[in-house]
Coordinates of C-alpha atoms in Angstrom, one line a residue:
M1 CA 53.4 16.5 -49.9
T2 CA 50.7 14.4 -48.4
T3 CA 48.0 16.3 -50.3
N4 CA 49.5 15.4 -53.7
H5 CA 50.7 12.0 -52.7
P6 CA 48.2 10.4 -50.4
G7 CA 48.4 6.8 -49.1
G8 CA 52.0 6.7 -48.0
E9 CA 53.6 7.5 -51.4
E10 CA 55.0 10.9 -50.2
Q11 CA 58.7 11.0 -49.6
N12 CA 60.2 12.6 -46.5
Y13 CA 63.5 14.3 -47.4
R14 CA 64.5 15.6 -44.0
G15 CA 66.3 18.9 -44.1
D16 CA 65.1 19.9 -47.5
A17 CA 62.8 22.9 -48.1
Y18 CA 60.0 22.9 -50.6
V19 CA 58.5 26.0 -52.2
A20 CA 55.3 25.6 -54.2
A21 CA 52.7 27.8 -55.7
S22 CA 49.8 26.3 -57.7
A23 CA 48.7 29.5 -59.3
F24 CA 51.8 31.6 -59.6
D25 CA 51.1 34.7 -61.7
L26 CA 53.9 35.2 -64.2
G27 CA 52.2 38.2 -65.8
S28 CA 53.3 38.7 -69.4
S29 CA 56.6 37.0 -68.8
D30 CA 57.4 33.3 -69.6
G31 CA 60.0 33.0 -66.9
L32 CA 60.1 33.1 -63.2
P33 CA 61.1 36.3 -61.4
N34 CA 64.1 36.4 -59.2
L35 CA 63.0 34.8 -55.9
S36 CA 65.0 34.9 -52.7
F37 CA 64.6 32.8 -49.6
E38 CA 66.3 32.9 -46.2
M39 CA 66.9 29.7 -44.3
T40 CA 67.5 29.5 -40.6
G41 CA 68.9 26.5 -38.7
L42 CA 67.5 24.8 -35.7
L43 CA 69.3 27.3 -33.4
G44 CA 68.2 30.4 -35.4
D45 CA 71.1 31.9 -37.4
V46 CA 72.8 29.6 -39.7
D47 CA 76.3 29.9 -38.2
Q48 CA 76.4 28.7 -34.6
N49 CA 78.9 28.5 -31.8
L50 CA 80.5 25.0 -31.7
A51 CA 79.4 24.5 -28.1
D52 CA 75.7 25.1 -29.0
I53 CA 76.0 22.7 -31.9
A54 CA 77.5 20.0 -29.7
T55 CA 74.9 20.5 -27.0
L56 CA 72.0 20.3 -29.5
L57 CA 73.4 17.2 -31.3
L58 CA 74.0 15.4 -28.0
T59 CA 70.7 16.1 -26.2
A60 CA 68.1 16.3 -29.0
D61 CA 65.8 13.2 -29.0
K62 CA 64.5 13.3 -32.6
F63 CA 67.7 13.9 -34.5
G64 CA 70.5 13.8 -31.9
A65 CA 72.0 11.2 -29.6
G66 CA 69.4 11.7 -26.9
W67 CA 72.2 12.1 -24.4
P68 CA 71.0 12.8 -20.9
A69 CA 71.5 16.5 -20.2
A70 CA 72.4 15.7 -16.6
Q71 CA 75.5 13.9 -17.9
L72 CA 76.6 16.8 -20.0
G73 CA 79.2 19.0 -18.2
D74 CA 79.3 22.8 -18.2
L75 CA 80.3 23.9 -21.7
S76 CA 80.5 27.6 -20.9
Q77 CA 84.3 27.6 -21.1
F78 CA 84.2 26.0 -24.5
N79 CA 81.4 28.3 -25.5
A80 CA 83.3 31.4 -24.4
Y81 CA 86.5 30.3 -26.1
C82 CA 84.7 29.6 -29.4
A83 CA 82.9 33.0 -29.2
A84 CA 86.2 34.8 -28.6
A85 CA 88.0 33.0 -31.4
G86 CA 85.0 33.3 -33.8
F87 CA 84.7 29.5 -34.2
V88 CA 81.3 29.0 -35.7
A89 CA 79.9 26.4 -38.1
S90 CA 76.9 25.5 -40.2
P91 CA 77.1 21.7 -40.3
A92 CA 75.1 19.6 -42.7
Y93 CA 75.0 16.0 -41.9
V94 CA 73.8 14.0 -44.9
T95 CA 74.9 10.5 -43.9
Q96 CA 74.9 8.7 -40.6
T97 CA 78.0 9.5 -38.6
P98 CA 79.0 8.2 -35.2
M99 CA 78.4 10.9 -32.5
L100 CA 82.0 10.4 -31.3
Q101 CA 83.3 11.4 -34.8
I102 CA 81.0 14.5 -34.9
L103 CA 82.1 15.6 -31.4
S104 CA 85.8 14.9 -32.3
D105 CA 85.4 17.1 -35.4
L106 CA 83.7 19.9 -33.4
A107 CA 86.4 19.7 -30.7
Q108 CA 89.2 19.8 -33.3
M109 CA 87.6 22.8 -35.0
G110 CA 87.4 24.5 -31.6
N111 CA 91.0 23.6 -30.5
S112 CA 89.6 21.6 -27.6
G113 CA 89.6 18.2 -26.1
I114 CA 86.7 15.9 -25.0
I115 CA 87.0 14.4 -21.6
W116 CA 84.9 12.3 -19.2
S117 CA 85.3 13.6 -15.7
D118 CA 83.2 13.3 -12.5
G119 CA 80.5 11.4 -14.5
L120 CA 80.1 14.2 -17.0
L121 CA 81.1 14.7 -20.6
K122 CA 83.1 17.9 -21.0
I123 CA 84.8 19.8 -23.8
I124 CA 87.8 21.8 -22.6
P125 CA 89.7 24.3 -24.8
Y126 CA 93.5 23.8 -25.1
A127 CA 94.1 27.5 -24.9
D128 CA 92.9 30.4 -22.6

């Protein structure tokens, strides 16, 4: 974008993907051929375990809360419960949302509760 819009006029639409071709050969057709693109998320596959999403959103500095990893409890029980139950998601956050709301939503989707215990944030499943 900076090549075509130098001097600070370029717009940054975070999370959007652009596909461009300056000399795209259409051959004898006046229309575009069928094009397919595969998108991957920050964690690889699009659908992710709820525990992985919570960890990434809490600890990421650039787009998350920047929560200190040392204050995040062991989420392996939540991770295992979500994996066994097939609780996965592909969240798309397009507006600013308080992290507490995001965590509450993830915990609710994963039939779990958020607790603060022993100086650590934990997400504990309500079921075995």
